[in-house]
Amino acid sequence: MKDQEQLLKEFQEKIDREEKIEPKDWMPEEYRKTLIRQISQHAHSEVVGMLPEGNWITRAPNLRRKAILLAKIQDEAGHGLYLYSAAETLGIDRDTLIDELLSGKAKYSSIFNYPALTWADMGAIGWLVDGAAIVNQVALCRTSYGPYARAMVRICKEESFHQRQGYEILLALCRGNAAQKKMAQDSLNRWWWPSLMMFGPSDKNSAHTAHSMNWKIKRFTNDELRQKFVDMTVPQANVLGIKIPDDKLQWNEQRGHYDFGEINWEEFNHVVKGNGPCNRQRLDDRRKAHEEGQWVRDAAMAYAEKRSNKIA
Ligand code: FAQ
């Protein structure tokens, strides 16, 4: 039998050769734990992420916008399902993960604890939040764990459609009257900094990045991805004709990147600890939705049991 050291060596060599780790392969316990943590937090983010947008389904400005918003929100639910399934391949069951979310033990992305106050926020969420999610997730298509990487490929295709629909909402508002343009600017003012926070703490304060980079779970650090997002988004704001709320934002010829101001990390920590503007409301809404969905889960189980009895 191979000893632990040999197994670890072969595991790392496999990762270094860019081969995927699959569910039945040997893996160190820390790798498994890191993946369960990251994939489940990601799944929870998709599911809680439905709430700020769900708030606007009944108030979408026309039928076309309502149909698009409904489809987008359903896509997020689907993303949650692929991700919970990917986490389950690591030997944890979905009920446990959902209990951790509903009890407040598990994290989900800080961004979804901010309120969606106007229709322009549907644009800002698509443009900035999905935009940030894509920058992070395109890299995750090459993550070392096979089921996570494969889920990401499909999710990214859908997210890029989401990003465009958000941008198109803002483009329509920015081409509209002064009040509509003001609404677009206001949404950018409120969502810009929280979107930058989505990438997580700065590299020097990130507890997991070093390990995750070594195992190729993460392909880029938090700060590298944040920079990519800023570089990609500034020209898009210029096309809209609205101003990113950062006086320090400027092109740095030497670095070939935009410089930008300091993130308010105190606010980030506050939100992650459960004290953001909507943390309580989001969890209450999820708990209520879970309770109200009990009959659906019961019916699905009863149907599955009946079918398996018939087959037996
Ligand atoms: N919010 O050491 P790191 C979406 C936590 S999907 C809350 O840097 P790591 C789709 C972190 O968990 C958006 N907590 O951690 C959509 C850790 O806590 P722990 C979600 C955060 O894992 C769009 C601690 O801080 N995307 O938007 C945040 O190496 C529109 C230390 O941090 C993903 O989850 C945060 N922003 O890097 C849906 C992508 N940042 O576990 C609806 C996958 C960090 O030790 C509408 N995840 N923390 O207690 C990742 O890439 C990584 O997990 C990071 C964090 C980059 C988020």
Tab-separated table of C-alpha atoms and ligand atoms in Angstrom:
chain	number	residue	atom	x	y	z
A	1	MET	CA	0.000	0.000	0.000
A	2	LYS	CA	1.190	3.513	-0.806
A	3	ASP	CA	2.000	5.745	2.114
A	4	GLN	CA	0.466	9.206	2.575
A	5	GLU	CA	3.563	10.992	1.329
A	6	GLN	CA	3.613	9.022	-1.930
A	7	LEU	CA	-0.105	9.609	-2.466
A	8	LEU	CA	0.345	13.335	-1.906
A	9	LYS	CA	3.262	13.448	-4.336
A	10	GLU	CA	1.296	11.661	-7.065
A	11	PHE	CA	-1.723	13.889	-6.427
A	12	GLN	CA	0.326	17.076	-6.837
A	13	GLU	CA	2.054	15.689	-9.949
A	14	LYS	CA	-1.310	14.970	-11.506
A	15	ILE	CA	-2.421	18.532	-10.828
A	16	ASP	CA	0.835	19.902	-12.207
A	17	ARG	CA	0.279	17.887	-15.415
A	18	GLU	CA	-3.089	19.678	-15.721
A	19	GLU	CA	-5.051	16.438	-15.298
A	20	LYS	CA	-8.414	16.734	-13.597
A	21	ILE	CA	-9.089	15.211	-10.196
A	22	GLU	CA	-12.274	13.135	-10.338
A	23	PRO	CA	-14.609	12.108	-7.464
A	24	LYS	CA	-13.195	8.605	-6.991
A	25	ASP	CA	-9.546	9.687	-7.119
A	26	TRP	CA	-7.520	9.891	-3.937
A	27	MET	CA	-7.323	13.456	-2.636
A	28	PRO	CA	-5.992	15.056	0.546
A	29	GLU	CA	-8.656	15.823	3.119
A	30	GLU	CA	-7.803	19.550	2.988
A	31	TYR	CA	-8.373	19.626	-0.786
A	32	ARG	CA	-11.776	17.997	-0.325
A	33	LYS	CA	-12.710	20.414	2.486
A	34	THR	CA	-11.581	23.467	0.528
A	35	LEU	CA	-13.660	22.413	-2.447
A	36	ILE	CA	-16.763	21.676	-0.376
A	37	ARG	CA	-16.390	25.100	1.240
A	38	GLN	CA	-15.893	27.005	-1.993
A	39	ILE	CA	-18.414	25.115	-4.148
A	40	SER	CA	-21.142	25.225	-1.496
A	41	GLN	CA	-20.582	28.953	-0.830
A	42	HIS	CA	-20.801	29.442	-4.566
A	43	ALA	CA	-24.062	27.424	-4.763
A	44	HIS	CA	-25.561	29.388	-1.869
A	45	SER	CA	-24.599	32.641	-3.629
A	46	GLU	CA	-26.480	31.610	-6.753
A	47	VAL	CA	-29.595	30.763	-4.746
A	48	VAL	CA	-29.546	33.807	-2.441
A	49	GLY	CA	-28.640	35.856	-5.526
A	50	MET	CA	-32.141	35.219	-6.858
A	51	LEU	CA	-33.659	37.367	-4.110
A	52	PRO	CA	-32.602	40.945	-5.022
A	53	GLU	CA	-33.803	40.383	-8.591
A	54	GLY	CA	-36.931	38.483	-7.541
A	55	ASN	CA	-37.948	41.726	-5.883
A	56	TRP	CA	-38.397	43.310	-9.334
A	57	ILE	CA	-40.338	40.634	-11.241
A	58	THR	CA	-43.699	42.222	-10.528
A	59	ARG	CA	-42.379	45.716	-11.259
A	60	ALA	CA	-40.462	45.134	-14.499
A	61	PRO	CA	-41.334	47.990	-16.886
A	62	ASN	CA	-42.852	45.779	-19.603
A	63	LEU	CA	-43.696	42.192	-20.493
A	64	ARG	CA	-40.471	41.612	-22.449
A	65	ARG	CA	-38.325	42.798	-19.529
A	66	LYS	CA	-40.357	40.674	-17.111
A	67	ALA	CA	-39.933	37.511	-19.223
A	68	ILE	CA	-36.171	38.085	-19.517
A	69	LEU	CA	-35.802	38.726	-15.782
A	70	LEU	CA	-37.799	35.590	-14.932
A	71	ALA	CA	-35.604	33.496	-17.221
A	72	LYS	CA	-32.437	34.949	-15.704
A	73	ILE	CA	-33.567	34.199	-12.162
A	74	GLN	CA	-34.466	30.638	-13.148
A	75	ASP	CA	-30.969	30.269	-14.612
A	76	GLU	CA	-29.503	31.218	-11.211
A	77	ALA	CA	-31.537	28.448	-9.563
A	78	GLY	CA	-30.144	26.038	-12.157
A	79	HIS	CA	-26.592	27.180	-11.376
A	80	GLY	CA	-27.234	26.486	-7.711
A	81	LEU	CA	-28.363	22.957	-8.607
A	82	TYR	CA	-25.306	22.153	-10.747
A	83	LEU	CA	-23.075	23.409	-7.960
A	84	TYR	CA	-24.824	21.506	-5.155
A	85	SER	CA	-24.505	18.382	-7.349
A	86	ALA	CA	-20.785	19.044	-7.850
A	87	ALA	CA	-20.358	19.451	-4.063
A	88	GLU	CA	-22.234	16.182	-3.459
A	89	THR	CA	-19.616	14.271	-5.489
A	90	LEU	CA	-17.217	15.123	-2.638
A	91	GLY	CA	-19.240	13.088	-0.150
A	92	ILE	CA	-21.475	15.670	1.475
A	93	ASP	CA	-25.246	15.687	1.116
A	94	ARG	CA	-27.341	18.575	-0.031
A	95	ASP	CA	-29.530	18.721	3.075
A	96	THR	CA	-26.467	19.321	5.248
A	97	LEU	CA	-25.313	22.148	2.973
A	98	ILE	CA	-28.737	23.768	2.920
A	99	ASP	CA	-29.043	23.475	6.716
A	100	GLU	CA	-25.711	25.292	7.005
A	101	LEU	CA	-27.006	28.112	4.824
A	102	LEU	CA	-30.325	28.431	6.645
A	103	SER	CA	-28.728	28.335	10.097
A	104	GLY	CA	-26.424	31.208	9.097
A	105	LYS	CA	-23.293	29.037	9.452
A	106	ALA	CA	-22.351	29.007	5.773
A	107	LYS	CA	-21.218	32.046	3.835
A	108	TYR	CA	-22.545	33.325	0.538
A	109	SER	CA	-21.367	36.269	-1.542
A	110	SER	CA	-21.454	39.599	0.300
A	111	ILE	CA	-22.934	41.321	-2.765
A	112	PHE	CA	-26.407	39.869	-2.255
A	113	ASN	CA	-26.822	41.652	1.065
A	114	TYR	CA	-27.354	44.983	-0.672
A	115	PRO	CA	-30.853	46.139	-1.631
A	116	ALA	CA	-32.111	46.486	-5.223
A	117	LEU	CA	-33.838	49.849	-4.936
A	118	THR	CA	-34.688	50.803	-8.532
A	119	TRP	CA	-35.149	49.173	-11.939
A	120	ALA	CA	-31.669	50.417	-12.879
A	121	ASP	CA	-30.336	48.041	-10.219
A	122	MET	CA	-31.457	45.139	-12.439
A	123	GLY	CA	-29.106	46.585	-15.027
A	124	ALA	CA	-26.284	47.108	-12.538
A	125	ILE	CA	-26.611	43.586	-11.149
A	126	GLY	CA	-26.404	42.083	-14.631
A	127	TRP	CA	-23.590	44.320	-15.812
A	128	LEU	CA	-21.448	44.470	-12.665
A	129	VAL	CA	-22.388	41.476	-10.503
A	130	ASP	CA	-22.657	38.982	-13.356
A	131	GLY	CA	-19.654	40.705	-14.940
A	132	ALA	CA	-17.581	40.123	-11.796
A	133	ALA	CA	-18.936	36.580	-11.491
A	134	ILE	CA	-17.837	35.814	-15.076
A	135	VAL	CA	-14.299	37.113	-14.569
A	136	ASN	CA	-14.015	34.807	-11.561
A	137	GLN	CA	-15.790	31.871	-13.172
A	138	VAL	CA	-14.058	31.816	-16.546
A	139	ALA	CA	-10.912	31.053	-14.559
A	140	LEU	CA	-12.779	28.341	-12.659
A	141	CYS	CA	-13.552	26.504	-15.930
A	142	ARG	CA	-9.918	25.339	-15.611
A	143	THR	CA	-10.111	24.493	-11.910
A	144	SER	CA	-8.488	21.170	-11.007
A	145	TYR	CA	-11.625	19.360	-9.805
A	146	GLY	CA	-13.452	17.863	-12.808
A	147	PRO	CA	-17.120	18.182	-11.733
A	148	TYR	CA	-16.637	21.819	-10.654
A	149	ALA	CA	-14.811	22.741	-13.873
A	150	ARG	CA	-17.515	21.149	-16.048
A	151	ALA	CA	-20.344	22.874	-14.148
A	152	MET	CA	-18.541	26.176	-14.686
A	153	VAL	CA	-18.433	25.839	-18.470
A	154	ARG	CA	-22.212	25.792	-18.714
A	155	ILE	CA	-22.689	28.431	-16.025
A	156	CYS	CA	-20.318	30.829	-17.809
A	157	LYS	CA	-22.279	30.602	-21.059
A	158	GLU	CA	-25.435	31.633	-19.238
A	159	GLU	CA	-23.715	34.321	-17.162
A	160	SER	CA	-22.381	36.065	-20.238
A	161	PHE	CA	-25.937	36.370	-21.553
A	162	HIS	CA	-26.951	37.766	-18.131
A	163	GLN	CA	-24.174	40.320	-18.255
A	164	ARG	CA	-25.274	41.565	-21.666
A	165	GLN	CA	-28.920	41.857	-20.664
A	166	GLY	CA	-27.898	43.973	-17.654
A	167	TYR	CA	-25.745	46.200	-19.808
A	168	GLU	CA	-28.587	46.585	-22.291
A	169	ILE	CA	-30.953	47.727	-19.519
A	170	LEU	CA	-28.461	50.439	-18.554
A	171	LEU	CA	-27.821	51.391	-22.179
A	172	ALA	CA	-31.566	51.955	-22.659
A	173	LEU	CA	-31.698	54.104	-19.499
A	174	CYS	CA	-28.581	56.075	-20.458
A	175	ARG	CA	-30.084	56.836	-23.871
A	176	GLY	CA	-33.324	57.924	-22.193
A	177	ASN	CA	-34.245	61.157	-20.441
A	178	ALA	CA	-32.264	62.917	-17.696
A	179	ALA	CA	-34.141	61.160	-14.878
A	180	GLN	CA	-33.406	57.739	-16.406
A	181	LYS	CA	-29.718	58.547	-16.832
A	182	LYS	CA	-29.595	59.743	-13.235
A	183	MET	CA	-31.132	56.447	-12.128
A	184	ALA	CA	-28.413	54.543	-14.028
A	185	GLN	CA	-25.677	56.682	-12.440
A	186	ASP	CA	-27.151	56.151	-8.985
A	187	SER	CA	-27.157	52.375	-9.445
A	188	LEU	CA	-23.506	52.445	-10.544
A	189	ASN	CA	-22.660	54.563	-7.475
A	190	ARG	CA	-24.239	51.998	-5.152
A	191	TRP	CA	-23.080	48.741	-6.828
A	192	TRP	CA	-19.518	49.595	-7.876
A	193	TRP	CA	-17.668	49.117	-4.599
A	194	PRO	CA	-19.669	46.077	-3.430
A	195	SER	CA	-18.901	44.472	-6.841
A	196	LEU	CA	-15.170	44.936	-6.256
A	197	MET	CA	-15.619	43.289	-2.840
A	198	MET	CA	-17.024	40.147	-4.510
A	199	PHE	CA	-13.456	39.092	-5.339
A	200	GLY	CA	-12.703	38.655	-1.647
A	201	PRO	CA	-10.041	40.093	0.664
A	202	SER	CA	-6.819	41.469	-0.773
A	203	ASP	CA	-4.168	38.812	-1.412
A	204	LYS	CA	-2.198	39.678	1.705
A	205	ASN	CA	-5.278	38.955	3.839
A	206	SER	CA	-6.677	35.974	1.934
A	207	ALA	CA	-6.513	32.868	4.125
A	208	HIS	CA	-7.027	30.286	1.381
A	209	THR	CA	-5.455	31.675	-1.794
A	210	ALA	CA	-1.947	30.203	-1.430
A	211	HIS	CA	-3.201	26.637	-0.945
A	212	SER	CA	-5.903	26.981	-3.565
A	213	MET	CA	-3.425	28.283	-6.151
A	214	ASN	CA	-1.055	25.417	-5.420
A	215	TRP	CA	-3.856	22.903	-5.970
A	216	LYS	CA	-5.077	24.881	-9.006
A	217	ILE	CA	-8.514	25.234	-7.477
A	218	LYS	CA	-7.965	28.949	-8.039
A	219	ARG	CA	-6.063	30.016	-11.168
A	220	PHE	CA	-5.706	33.685	-10.252
A	221	THR	CA	-5.528	35.497	-6.951
A	222	ASN	CA	-8.353	37.730	-5.682
A	223	ASP	CA	-6.433	40.923	-6.543
A	224	GLU	CA	-5.526	39.694	-10.042
A	225	LEU	CA	-9.173	38.997	-10.843
A	226	ARG	CA	-10.319	42.294	-9.324
A	227	GLN	CA	-7.841	44.137	-11.586
A	228	LYS	CA	-9.095	42.244	-14.663
A	229	PHE	CA	-12.645	43.267	-13.783
A	230	VAL	CA	-11.750	46.950	-13.367
A	231	ASP	CA	-9.805	46.991	-16.658
A	232	MET	CA	-12.701	45.375	-18.488
A	233	THR	CA	-15.441	47.525	-16.960
A	234	VAL	CA	-14.057	51.083	-17.191
A	235	PRO	CA	-14.394	51.290	-21.020
A	236	GLN	CA	-17.929	49.892	-20.733
A	237	ALA	CA	-18.880	52.679	-18.298
A	238	ASN	CA	-17.422	55.196	-20.760
A	239	VAL	CA	-19.684	53.877	-23.527
A	240	LEU	CA	-22.681	54.269	-21.208
A	241	GLY	CA	-21.537	57.795	-20.374
A	242	ILE	CA	-21.745	57.317	-16.613
A	243	LYS	CA	-18.978	57.844	-14.082
A	244	ILE	CA	-17.415	55.204	-11.857
A	245	PRO	CA	-17.499	56.618	-8.304
A	246	ASP	CA	-13.762	56.561	-7.662
A	247	ASP	CA	-11.639	59.721	-7.868
A	248	LYS	CA	-8.445	57.659	-7.815
A	249	LEU	CA	-9.407	55.677	-10.898
A	250	GLN	CA	-6.928	56.356	-13.702
A	251	TRP	CA	-5.027	54.560	-16.433
A	252	ASN	CA	-1.484	53.676	-15.423
A	253	GLU	CA	0.617	53.580	-18.588
A	254	GLN	CA	3.511	51.843	-16.877
A	255	ARG	CA	1.481	49.013	-15.396
A	256	GLY	CA	-0.855	48.765	-18.388
A	257	HIS	CA	-3.793	48.680	-15.955
A	258	TYR	CA	-6.179	51.058	-14.245
A	259	ASP	CA	-5.210	52.199	-10.756
A	260	PHE	CA	-8.145	52.415	-8.387
A	261	GLY	CA	-8.953	53.580	-4.862
A	262	GLU	CA	-8.889	51.615	-1.619
A	263	ILE	CA	-11.826	49.324	-0.874
A	264	ASN	CA	-13.637	49.892	2.405
A	265	TRP	CA	-12.624	46.592	4.047
A	266	GLU	CA	-14.429	47.496	7.235
A	267	GLU	CA	-17.698	47.517	5.308
A	268	PHE	CA	-16.784	44.193	3.633
A	269	ASN	CA	-16.077	42.507	6.991
A	270	HIS	CA	-19.248	43.928	8.447
A	271	VAL	CA	-21.352	42.452	5.618
A	272	VAL	CA	-19.566	39.083	5.661
A	273	LYS	CA	-20.178	38.833	9.415
A	274	GLY	CA	-23.933	39.108	8.814
A	275	ASN	CA	-24.470	42.809	9.477
A	276	GLY	CA	-25.010	44.198	5.980
A	277	PRO	CA	-28.173	46.075	4.999
A	278	CYS	CA	-30.124	42.933	3.969
A	279	ASN	CA	-28.396	39.903	5.592
A	280	ARG	CA	-31.255	39.196	7.967
A	281	GLN	CA	-33.946	39.686	5.355
A	282	ARG	CA	-32.179	37.406	2.852
A	283	LEU	CA	-31.921	34.526	5.316
A	284	ASP	CA	-35.505	34.985	6.513
A	285	ASP	CA	-36.698	34.880	2.891
A	286	ARG	CA	-34.666	31.730	2.167
A	287	ARG	CA	-35.996	30.014	5.306
A	288	LYS	CA	-39.558	30.874	4.358
A	289	ALA	CA	-39.064	29.642	0.781
A	290	HIS	CA	-37.536	26.410	2.101
A	291	GLU	CA	-40.460	25.790	4.469
A	292	GLU	CA	-42.988	26.551	1.770
A	293	GLY	CA	-41.225	24.130	-0.583
A	294	GLN	CA	-41.477	21.196	1.837
A	295	TRP	CA	-44.537	19.745	0.081
A	296	VAL	CA	-42.667	19.750	-3.254
A	297	ARG	CA	-39.766	17.796	-1.758
A	298	ASP	CA	-42.194	15.377	-0.071
A	299	ALA	CA	-44.100	14.826	-3.314
A	300	ALA	CA	-40.875	14.274	-5.282
A	301	MET	CA	-39.667	11.719	-2.705
A	302	ALA	CA	-43.018	9.895	-2.687
A	303	TYR	CA	-42.970	9.741	-6.499
A	304	ALA	CA	-39.375	8.475	-6.575
A	305	GLU	CA	-40.164	5.782	-3.985
A	306	LYS	CA	-43.243	4.659	-5.875
A	307	ARG	CA	-41.273	4.393	-9.101
A	308	SER	CA	-38.413	2.468	-7.499
A	309	ASN	CA	-40.926	0.029	-5.893
A	310	LYS	CA	-42.456	-0.551	-9.331
A	311	ILE	CA	-39.046	-1.190	-10.900
A	312	ALA	CA	-38.102	-3.573	-8.053
B	1	FAQ	N1	-18.489	37.386	0.285
B	1	FAQ	O1	-9.236	33.321	1.621
B	1	FAQ	P1	-10.352	33.924	0.841
B	1	FAQ	C1	-22.819	35.131	-8.678
B	1	FAQ	C2	-14.769	34.701	2.547
B	1	FAQ	S1	-21.872	33.961	-7.916
B	1	FAQ	C3	-18.553	36.586	1.374
B	1	FAQ	O2	-9.976	34.862	-0.236
B	1	FAQ	P2	-11.327	31.994	-1.082
B	1	FAQ	C4	-23.851	34.693	-9.685
B	1	FAQ	C5	-14.251	33.351	2.084
B	1	FAQ	O3	-15.330	32.505	1.797
B	1	FAQ	C6	-20.900	34.880	-6.746
B	1	FAQ	N2	-17.488	35.917	1.849
B	1	FAQ	O4	-11.323	32.772	0.314
B	1	FAQ	C7	-24.995	35.609	-9.670
B	1	FAQ	C8	-13.459	32.948	3.270
B	1	FAQ	O5	-14.324	32.526	4.329
B	1	FAQ	P3	-14.217	31.058	5.067
B	1	FAQ	C9	-20.146	33.958	-5.892
B	1	FAQ	C10	-16.333	36.064	1.188
B	1	FAQ	O6	-12.431	31.012	-1.031
B	1	FAQ	C11	-24.943	36.838	-10.293
B	1	FAQ	C12	-12.846	34.243	3.742
B	1	FAQ	O7	-13.690	35.278	3.237
B	1	FAQ	N3	-19.001	33.425	-6.610
B	1	FAQ	O8	-22.601	36.230	-8.385
B	1	FAQ	C13	-16.194	36.859	0.043
B	1	FAQ	O9	-9.968	31.492	-1.422
B	1	FAQ	C14	-26.057	37.701	-10.289
B	1	FAQ	C15	-11.421	34.434	3.264
B	1	FAQ	O10	-11.364	34.667	1.835
B	1	FAQ	C16	-18.248	32.458	-6.091
B	1	FAQ	O11	-18.506	31.964	-5.020
B	1	FAQ	C17	-17.340	37.547	-0.399
B	1	FAQ	N4	-17.316	38.339	-1.469
B	1	FAQ	O12	-11.686	33.139	-2.161
B	1	FAQ	C18	-26.198	35.216	-9.058
B	1	FAQ	C19	-17.096	32.013	-6.954
B	1	FAQ	N5	-14.926	36.799	-0.378
B	1	FAQ	O13	-14.719	30.062	4.076
B	1	FAQ	C20	-27.319	36.080	-9.052
B	1	FAQ	C21	-16.312	30.892	-6.335
B	1	FAQ	C22	-14.264	35.999	0.470
B	1	FAQ	O14	-12.784	30.838	5.404
B	1	FAQ	C23	-27.239	37.313	-9.685
B	1	FAQ	N6	-15.571	31.300	-5.170
B	1	FAQ	N7	-15.109	35.564	1.420
B	1	FAQ	O15	-15.113	31.167	6.265
B	1	FAQ	C24	-14.341	31.853	-5.214
B	1	FAQ	O16	-13.771	32.062	-6.271
B	1	FAQ	C25	-13.662	32.147	-3.914
B	1	FAQ	O17	-14.313	31.410	-2.901
B	1	FAQ	C26	-13.620	33.647	-3.525
B	1	FAQ	C27	-12.946	33.781	-2.156
B	1	FAQ	C28	-12.793	34.413	-4.546
B	1	FAQ	C29	-15.022	34.232	-3.452
